[in-house]
mmCIF file of C-alpha atoms in Angstrom:
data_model
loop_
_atom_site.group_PDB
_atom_site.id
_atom_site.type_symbol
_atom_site.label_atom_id
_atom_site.label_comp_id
_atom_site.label_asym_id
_atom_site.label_seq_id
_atom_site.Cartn_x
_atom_site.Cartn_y
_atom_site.Cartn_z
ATOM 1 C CA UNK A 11 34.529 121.091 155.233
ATOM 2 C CA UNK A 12 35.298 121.085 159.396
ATOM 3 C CA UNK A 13 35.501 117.276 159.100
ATOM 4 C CA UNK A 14 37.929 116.658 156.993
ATOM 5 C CA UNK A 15 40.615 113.988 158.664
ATOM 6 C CA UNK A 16 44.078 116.130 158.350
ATOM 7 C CA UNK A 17 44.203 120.227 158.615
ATOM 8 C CA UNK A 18 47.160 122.147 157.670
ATOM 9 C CA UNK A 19 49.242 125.338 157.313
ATOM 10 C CA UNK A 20 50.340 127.386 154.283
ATOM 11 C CA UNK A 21 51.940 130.443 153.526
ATOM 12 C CA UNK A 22 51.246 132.104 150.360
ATOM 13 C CA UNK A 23 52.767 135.681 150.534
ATOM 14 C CA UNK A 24 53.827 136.418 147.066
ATOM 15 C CA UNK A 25 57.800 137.086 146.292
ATOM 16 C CA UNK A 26 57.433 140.778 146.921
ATOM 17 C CA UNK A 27 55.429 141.235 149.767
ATOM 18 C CA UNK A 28 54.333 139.525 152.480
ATOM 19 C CA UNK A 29 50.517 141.108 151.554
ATOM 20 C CA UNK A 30 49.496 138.577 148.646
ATOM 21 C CA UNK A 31 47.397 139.026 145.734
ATOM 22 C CA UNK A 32 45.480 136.327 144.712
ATOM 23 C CA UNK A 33 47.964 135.768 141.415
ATOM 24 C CA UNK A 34 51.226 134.774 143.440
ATOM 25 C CA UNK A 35 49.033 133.558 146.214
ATOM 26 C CA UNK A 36 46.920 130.324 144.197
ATOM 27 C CA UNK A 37 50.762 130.252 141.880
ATOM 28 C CA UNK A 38 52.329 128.534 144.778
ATOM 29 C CA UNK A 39 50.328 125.478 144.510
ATOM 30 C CA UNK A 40 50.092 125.471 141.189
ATOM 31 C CA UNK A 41 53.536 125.932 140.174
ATOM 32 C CA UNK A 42 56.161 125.437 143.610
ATOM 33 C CA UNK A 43 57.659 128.346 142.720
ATOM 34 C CA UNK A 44 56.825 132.040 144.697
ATOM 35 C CA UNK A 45 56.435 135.052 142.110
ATOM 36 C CA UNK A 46 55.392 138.523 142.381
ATOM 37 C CA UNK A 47 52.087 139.961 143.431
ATOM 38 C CA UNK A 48 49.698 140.080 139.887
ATOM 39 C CA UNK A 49 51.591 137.569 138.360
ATOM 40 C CA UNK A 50 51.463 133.728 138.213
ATOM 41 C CA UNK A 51 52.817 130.759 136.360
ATOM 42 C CA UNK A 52 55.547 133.170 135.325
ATOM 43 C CA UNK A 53 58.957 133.834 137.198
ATOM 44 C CA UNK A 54 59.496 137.702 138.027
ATOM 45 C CA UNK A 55 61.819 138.536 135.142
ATOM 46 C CA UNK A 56 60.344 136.127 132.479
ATOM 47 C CA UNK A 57 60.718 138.363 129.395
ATOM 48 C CA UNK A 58 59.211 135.781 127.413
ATOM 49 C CA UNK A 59 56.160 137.014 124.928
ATOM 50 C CA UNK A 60 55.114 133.630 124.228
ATOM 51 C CA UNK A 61 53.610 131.259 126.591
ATOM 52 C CA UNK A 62 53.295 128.357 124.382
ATOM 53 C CA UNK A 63 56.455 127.180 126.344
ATOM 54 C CA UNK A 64 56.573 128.793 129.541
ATOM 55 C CA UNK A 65 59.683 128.496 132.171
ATOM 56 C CA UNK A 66 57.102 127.842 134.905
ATOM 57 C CA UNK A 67 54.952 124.475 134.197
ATOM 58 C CA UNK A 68 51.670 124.378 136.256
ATOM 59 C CA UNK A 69 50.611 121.469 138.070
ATOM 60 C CA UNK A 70 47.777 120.277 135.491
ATOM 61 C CA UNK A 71 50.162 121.043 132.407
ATOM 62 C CA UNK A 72 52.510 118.423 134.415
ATOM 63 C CA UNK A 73 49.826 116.014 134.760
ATOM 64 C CA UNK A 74 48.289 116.096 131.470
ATOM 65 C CA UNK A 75 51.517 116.172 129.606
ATOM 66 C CA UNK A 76 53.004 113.010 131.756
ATOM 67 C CA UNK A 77 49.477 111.044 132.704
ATOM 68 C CA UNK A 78 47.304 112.799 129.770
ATOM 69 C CA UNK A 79 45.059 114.767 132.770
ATOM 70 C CA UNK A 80 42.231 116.464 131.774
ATOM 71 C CA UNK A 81 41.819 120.096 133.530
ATOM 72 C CA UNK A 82 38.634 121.401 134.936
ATOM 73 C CA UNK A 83 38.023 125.361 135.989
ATOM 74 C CA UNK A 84 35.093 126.440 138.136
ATOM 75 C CA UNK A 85 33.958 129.729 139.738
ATOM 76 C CA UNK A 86 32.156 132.667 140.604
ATOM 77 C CA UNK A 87 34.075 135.266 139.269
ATOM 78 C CA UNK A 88 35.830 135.850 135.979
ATOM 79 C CA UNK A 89 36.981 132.895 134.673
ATOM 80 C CA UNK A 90 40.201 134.705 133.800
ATOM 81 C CA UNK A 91 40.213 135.846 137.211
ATOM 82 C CA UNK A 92 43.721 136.092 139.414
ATOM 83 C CA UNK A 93 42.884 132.625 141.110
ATOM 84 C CA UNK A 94 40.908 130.491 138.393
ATOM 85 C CA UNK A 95 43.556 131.652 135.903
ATOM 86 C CA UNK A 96 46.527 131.042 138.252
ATOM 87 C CA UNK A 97 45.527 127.283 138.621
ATOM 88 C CA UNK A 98 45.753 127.062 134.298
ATOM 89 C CA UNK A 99 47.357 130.179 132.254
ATOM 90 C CA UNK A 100 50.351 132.369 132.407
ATOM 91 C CA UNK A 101 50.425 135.829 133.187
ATOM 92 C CA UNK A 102 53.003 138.983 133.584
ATOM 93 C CA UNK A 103 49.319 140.845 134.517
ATOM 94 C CA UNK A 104 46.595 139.519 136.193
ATOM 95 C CA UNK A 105 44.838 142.527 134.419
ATOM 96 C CA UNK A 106 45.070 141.534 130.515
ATOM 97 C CA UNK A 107 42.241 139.660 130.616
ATOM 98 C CA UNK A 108 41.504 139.850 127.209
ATOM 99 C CA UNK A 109 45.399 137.962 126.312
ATOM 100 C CA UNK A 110 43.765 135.521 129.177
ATOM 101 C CA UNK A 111 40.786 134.178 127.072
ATOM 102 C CA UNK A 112 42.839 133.800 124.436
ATOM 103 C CA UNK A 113 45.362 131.252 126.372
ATOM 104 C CA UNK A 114 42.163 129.416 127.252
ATOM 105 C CA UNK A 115 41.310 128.914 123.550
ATOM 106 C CA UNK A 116 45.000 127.812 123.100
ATOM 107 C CA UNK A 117 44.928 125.456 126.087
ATOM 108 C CA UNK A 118 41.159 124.241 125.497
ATOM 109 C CA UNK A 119 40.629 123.096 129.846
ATOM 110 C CA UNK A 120 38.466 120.437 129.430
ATOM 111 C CA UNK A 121 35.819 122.540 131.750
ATOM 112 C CA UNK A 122 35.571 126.036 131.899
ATOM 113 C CA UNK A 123 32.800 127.578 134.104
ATOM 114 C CA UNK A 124 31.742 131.112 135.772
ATOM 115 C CA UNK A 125 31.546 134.842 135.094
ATOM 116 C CA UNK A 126 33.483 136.928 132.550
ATOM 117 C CA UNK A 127 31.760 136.692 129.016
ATOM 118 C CA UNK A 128 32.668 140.069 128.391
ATOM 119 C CA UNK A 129 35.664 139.252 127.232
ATOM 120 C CA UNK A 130 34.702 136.360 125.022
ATOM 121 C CA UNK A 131 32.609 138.770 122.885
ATOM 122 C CA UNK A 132 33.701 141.801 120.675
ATOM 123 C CA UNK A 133 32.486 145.286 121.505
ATOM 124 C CA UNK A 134 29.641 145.859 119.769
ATOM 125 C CA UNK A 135 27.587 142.632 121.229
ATOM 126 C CA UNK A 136 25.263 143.205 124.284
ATOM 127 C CA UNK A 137 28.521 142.810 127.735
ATOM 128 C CA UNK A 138 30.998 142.495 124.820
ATOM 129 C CA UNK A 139 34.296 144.144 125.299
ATOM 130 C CA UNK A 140 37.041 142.539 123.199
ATOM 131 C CA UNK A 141 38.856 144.938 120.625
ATOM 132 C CA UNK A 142 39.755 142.386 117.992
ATOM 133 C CA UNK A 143 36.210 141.683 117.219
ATOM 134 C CA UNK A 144 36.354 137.826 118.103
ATOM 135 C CA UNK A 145 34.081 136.262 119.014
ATOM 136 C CA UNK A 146 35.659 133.398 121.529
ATOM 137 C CA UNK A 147 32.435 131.646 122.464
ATOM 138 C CA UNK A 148 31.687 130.575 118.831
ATOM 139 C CA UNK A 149 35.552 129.636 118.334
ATOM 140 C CA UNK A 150 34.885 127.160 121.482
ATOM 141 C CA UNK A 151 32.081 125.680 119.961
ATOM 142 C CA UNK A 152 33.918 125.357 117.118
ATOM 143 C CA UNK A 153 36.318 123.169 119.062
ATOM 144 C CA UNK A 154 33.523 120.850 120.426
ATOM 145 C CA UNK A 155 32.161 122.258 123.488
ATOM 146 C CA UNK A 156 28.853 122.505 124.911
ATOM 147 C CA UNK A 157 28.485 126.236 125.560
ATOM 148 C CA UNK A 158 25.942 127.059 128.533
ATOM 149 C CA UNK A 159 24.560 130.267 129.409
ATOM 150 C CA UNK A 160 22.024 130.072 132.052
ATOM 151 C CA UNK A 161 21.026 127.067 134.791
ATOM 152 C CA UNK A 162 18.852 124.925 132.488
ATOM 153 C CA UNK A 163 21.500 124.692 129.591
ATOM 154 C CA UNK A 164 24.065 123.759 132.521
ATOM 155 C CA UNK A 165 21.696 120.816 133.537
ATOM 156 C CA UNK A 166 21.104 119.655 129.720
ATOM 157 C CA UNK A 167 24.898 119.799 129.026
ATOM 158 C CA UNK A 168 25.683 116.439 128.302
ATOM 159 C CA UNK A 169 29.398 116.235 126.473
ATOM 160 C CA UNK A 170 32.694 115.836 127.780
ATOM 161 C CA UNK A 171 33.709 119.792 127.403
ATOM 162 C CA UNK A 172 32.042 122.454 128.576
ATOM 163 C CA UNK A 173 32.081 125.989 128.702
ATOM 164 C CA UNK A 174 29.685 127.957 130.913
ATOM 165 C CA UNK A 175 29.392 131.279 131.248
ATOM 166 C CA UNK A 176 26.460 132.685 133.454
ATOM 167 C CA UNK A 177 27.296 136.632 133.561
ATOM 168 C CA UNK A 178 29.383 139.144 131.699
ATOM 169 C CA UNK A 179 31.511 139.604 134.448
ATOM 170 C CA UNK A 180 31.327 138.285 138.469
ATOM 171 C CA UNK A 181 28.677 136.121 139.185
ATOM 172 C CA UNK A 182 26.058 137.405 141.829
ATOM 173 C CA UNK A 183 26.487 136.980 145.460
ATOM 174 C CA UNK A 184 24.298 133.836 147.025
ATOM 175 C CA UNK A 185 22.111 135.942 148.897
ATOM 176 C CA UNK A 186 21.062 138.018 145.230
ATOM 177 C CA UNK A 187 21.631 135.083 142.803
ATOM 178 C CA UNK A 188 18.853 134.421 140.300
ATOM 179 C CA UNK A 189 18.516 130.493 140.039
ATOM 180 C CA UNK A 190 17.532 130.463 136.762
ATOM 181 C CA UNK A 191 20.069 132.562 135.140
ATOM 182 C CA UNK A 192 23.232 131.288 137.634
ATOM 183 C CA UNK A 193 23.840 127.731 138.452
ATOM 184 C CA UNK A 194 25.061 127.314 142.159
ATOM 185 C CA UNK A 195 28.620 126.527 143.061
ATOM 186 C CA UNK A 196 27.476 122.921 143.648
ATOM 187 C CA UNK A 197 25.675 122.931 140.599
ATOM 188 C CA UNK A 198 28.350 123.823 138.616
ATOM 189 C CA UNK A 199 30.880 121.359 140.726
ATOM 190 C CA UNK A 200 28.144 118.236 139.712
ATOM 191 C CA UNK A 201 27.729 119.102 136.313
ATOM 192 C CA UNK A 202 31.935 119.585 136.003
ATOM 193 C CA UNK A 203 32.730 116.153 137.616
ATOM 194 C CA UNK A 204 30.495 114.502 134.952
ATOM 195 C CA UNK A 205 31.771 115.870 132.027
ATOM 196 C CA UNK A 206 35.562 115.260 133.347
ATOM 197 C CA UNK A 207 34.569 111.548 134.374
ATOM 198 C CA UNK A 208 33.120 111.188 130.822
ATOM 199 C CA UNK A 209 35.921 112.921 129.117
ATOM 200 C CA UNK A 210 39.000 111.310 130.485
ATOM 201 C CA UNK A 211 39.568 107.704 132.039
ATOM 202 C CA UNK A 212 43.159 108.756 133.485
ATOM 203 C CA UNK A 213 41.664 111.118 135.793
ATOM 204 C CA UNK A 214 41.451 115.057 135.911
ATOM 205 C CA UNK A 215 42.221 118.265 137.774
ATOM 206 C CA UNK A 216 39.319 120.201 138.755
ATOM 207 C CA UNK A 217 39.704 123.831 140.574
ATOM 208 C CA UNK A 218 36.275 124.768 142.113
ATOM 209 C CA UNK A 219 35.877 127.985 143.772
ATOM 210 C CA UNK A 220 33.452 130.432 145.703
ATOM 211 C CA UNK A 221 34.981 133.943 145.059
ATOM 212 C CA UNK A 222 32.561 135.624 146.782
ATOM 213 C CA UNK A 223 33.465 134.628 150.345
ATOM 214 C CA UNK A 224 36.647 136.854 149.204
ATOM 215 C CA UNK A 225 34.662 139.809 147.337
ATOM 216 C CA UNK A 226 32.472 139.796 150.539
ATOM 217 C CA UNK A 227 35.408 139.635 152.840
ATOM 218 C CA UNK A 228 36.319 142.933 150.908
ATOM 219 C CA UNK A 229 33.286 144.698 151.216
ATOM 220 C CA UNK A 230 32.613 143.781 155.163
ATOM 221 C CA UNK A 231 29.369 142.497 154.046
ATOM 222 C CA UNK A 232 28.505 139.309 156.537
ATOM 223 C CA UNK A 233 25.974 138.418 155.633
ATOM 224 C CA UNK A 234 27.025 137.231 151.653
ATOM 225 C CA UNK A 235 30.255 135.996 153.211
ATOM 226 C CA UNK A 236 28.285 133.312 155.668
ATOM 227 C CA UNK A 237 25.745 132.956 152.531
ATOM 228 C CA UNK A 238 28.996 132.257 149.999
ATOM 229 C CA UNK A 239 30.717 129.683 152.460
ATOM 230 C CA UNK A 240 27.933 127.758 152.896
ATOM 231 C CA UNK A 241 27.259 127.442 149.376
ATOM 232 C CA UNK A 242 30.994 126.503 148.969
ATOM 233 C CA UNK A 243 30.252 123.672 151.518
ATOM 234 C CA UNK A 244 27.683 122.485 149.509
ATOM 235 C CA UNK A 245 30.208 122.083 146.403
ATOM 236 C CA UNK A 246 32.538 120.099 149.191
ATOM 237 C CA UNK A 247 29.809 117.787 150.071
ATOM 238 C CA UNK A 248 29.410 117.300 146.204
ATOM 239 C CA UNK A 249 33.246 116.385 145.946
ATOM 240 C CA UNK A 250 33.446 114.140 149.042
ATOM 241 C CA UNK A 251 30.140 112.384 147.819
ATOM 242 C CA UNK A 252 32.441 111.720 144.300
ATOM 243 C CA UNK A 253 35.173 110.398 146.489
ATOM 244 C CA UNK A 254 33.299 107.745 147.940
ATOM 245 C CA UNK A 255 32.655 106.638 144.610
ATOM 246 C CA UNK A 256 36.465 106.802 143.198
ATOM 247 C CA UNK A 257 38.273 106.849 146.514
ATOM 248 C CA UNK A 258 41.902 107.430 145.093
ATOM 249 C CA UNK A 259 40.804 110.878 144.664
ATOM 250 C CA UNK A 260 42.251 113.674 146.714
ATOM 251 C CA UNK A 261 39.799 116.404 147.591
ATOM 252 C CA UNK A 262 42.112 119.561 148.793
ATOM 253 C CA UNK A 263 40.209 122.186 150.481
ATOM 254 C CA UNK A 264 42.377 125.600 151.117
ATOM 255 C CA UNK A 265 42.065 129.299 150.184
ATOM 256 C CA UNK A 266 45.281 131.529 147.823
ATOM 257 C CA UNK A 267 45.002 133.996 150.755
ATOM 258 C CA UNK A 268 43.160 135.391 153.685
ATOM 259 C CA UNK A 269 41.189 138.271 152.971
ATOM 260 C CA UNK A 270 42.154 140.549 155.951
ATOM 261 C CA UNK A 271 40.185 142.941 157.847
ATOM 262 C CA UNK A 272 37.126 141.556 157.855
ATOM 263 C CA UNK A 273 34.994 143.275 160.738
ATOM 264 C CA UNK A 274 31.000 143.269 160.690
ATOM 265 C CA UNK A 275 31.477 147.068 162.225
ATOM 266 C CA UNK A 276 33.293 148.058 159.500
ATOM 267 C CA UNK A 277 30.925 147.471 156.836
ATOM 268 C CA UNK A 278 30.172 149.445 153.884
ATOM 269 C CA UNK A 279 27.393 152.905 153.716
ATOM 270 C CA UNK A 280 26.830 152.024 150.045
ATOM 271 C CA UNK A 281 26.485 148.269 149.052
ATOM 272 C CA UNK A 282 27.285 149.357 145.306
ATOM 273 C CA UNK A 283 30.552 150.381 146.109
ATOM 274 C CA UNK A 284 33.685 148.773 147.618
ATOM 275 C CA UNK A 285 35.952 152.006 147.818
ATOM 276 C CA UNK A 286 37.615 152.336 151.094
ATOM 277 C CA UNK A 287 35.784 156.328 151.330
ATOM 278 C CA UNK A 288 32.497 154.172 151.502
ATOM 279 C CA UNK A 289 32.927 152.746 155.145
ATOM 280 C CA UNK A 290 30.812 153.309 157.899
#
């Protein structure tokens, strides 16, 4: 990612603060527009219930609805997460990440890969924590999609819309993941480029992200960080290799926000938990 031709600037402090969240922070490419920290795709006093017609329109609802777009979500954490969600739902709180899933249903991304089955599957099933009983990964098969749940079933997927989840909630760091039951980032870049180049001729948006270089950042822990950017360079190398074969495509590389106060000194007594009473 250091060779890119052109580096730039941003500033992504949310409407409220100058301290971003991740919601407000990924919102301002997505949408133009700044909004308050844990929300995105919605403006501050949207009192609107509904999002089937939201005042904000994100970028890929622009370019599907005008070019017919297809949409592609990739990452490490949740897929409902602040930053995957930000770049394809609506959301008053980043928390209701049950209300999240169900948007995805609704706006059926063409890709949709990462962490966070929990909330596809009702209590009662093994990580399940929905409280309407639904099962959401049978209503996306339902709809057509490939569901994978592990690294093989990634690499048979062969249709133009996928869903992949590899854990009930984050995805493991790099330096613990276990390659056969969580695809790398690049992995999951490859096998999302494929199905979007299969699925639609006019072209596609695809977010791809490493949330672990921020959940690392968090924790102090330096050694996952360096371990999570490199993999993340590995997905860029996947992307530019793409380009060269369909060189009108823009590869963007950026972060929503800086994860301040990283320090190797100040790292963490107890790996197993991030609270701020648990530094060294």
């Amino acid at each position: 990612m250091d060779e890119f031709p052109y580096t730039g600037l941003v500033a992504t402090h949310s409407l409220n603060s100058i301290v971003t969240d991740s919601s407000p922070g990924a919102a301002c490419y997505t949408t133009g527009n700044k909004s308050n920290n844990n929300q995105h795709g919605v403006f501050p006093d949207d009192t609107t219930a509904n999002f089937d017609n939201p005042r904000v329109e994100l970028v890929g609802e622009y370019l599907a609805r005008l070019h017919g777009r297809a949409l592609g979500i990739v990452t490490t954490s949740d897929v409902f997460d602040a930053t995957p969600a930000a770049f394809s739902l609506h959301a008053k709180s980043r928390r209701d990440s049950q209300a999240l899933v169900d948007q995805y249903l609704a706006l059926e991304p063409d890709v949709l890969m990462g962490g966070g089955a929990d909330y596809f599957l009702p209590e009662g099933v093994p990580g399940g924590k929905r409280k309407d009983g639904k099962d959401v990964i049978v209503a996306f098969r339902a709809k057509g999609y490939q569901v994978a749940r592990n690294t093989a079933e990634l690499q048979a997927a062969t249709g133009p819309r996928l869903l992949g989840l590899f854990a009930d909630d984050d995805m493991d760091f790099e330096i613990d993941r276990d390659p056969a039951k969580e695809p790398t980032t690049a992995e999951m870049a490859q096998a999302a480029l494929k199905a979007l180049a299969r699925s639609s001729p006019n072209g596609f948006v695809l977010f791809v992200e490493n949330e672990n270089v921020d959940t690392a950042g968090h924790a102090n822990d330096a050694a996952s960080l360096m371990r999570a950017l490199w993999a993340f360079d590995d997905a860029v190398r996947i992307a530019l290799d793409f380009q060269r074969g369909s060189p009108e495509t823009l590869v963007i590389v950026t972060g929503d926000h800086e994860t301040g106060g990283f320090s190797p000194t100040y790292a963490l007594k107890d790996l197993s938990s991030l609270s701020s009473a648990n530094r060294f």
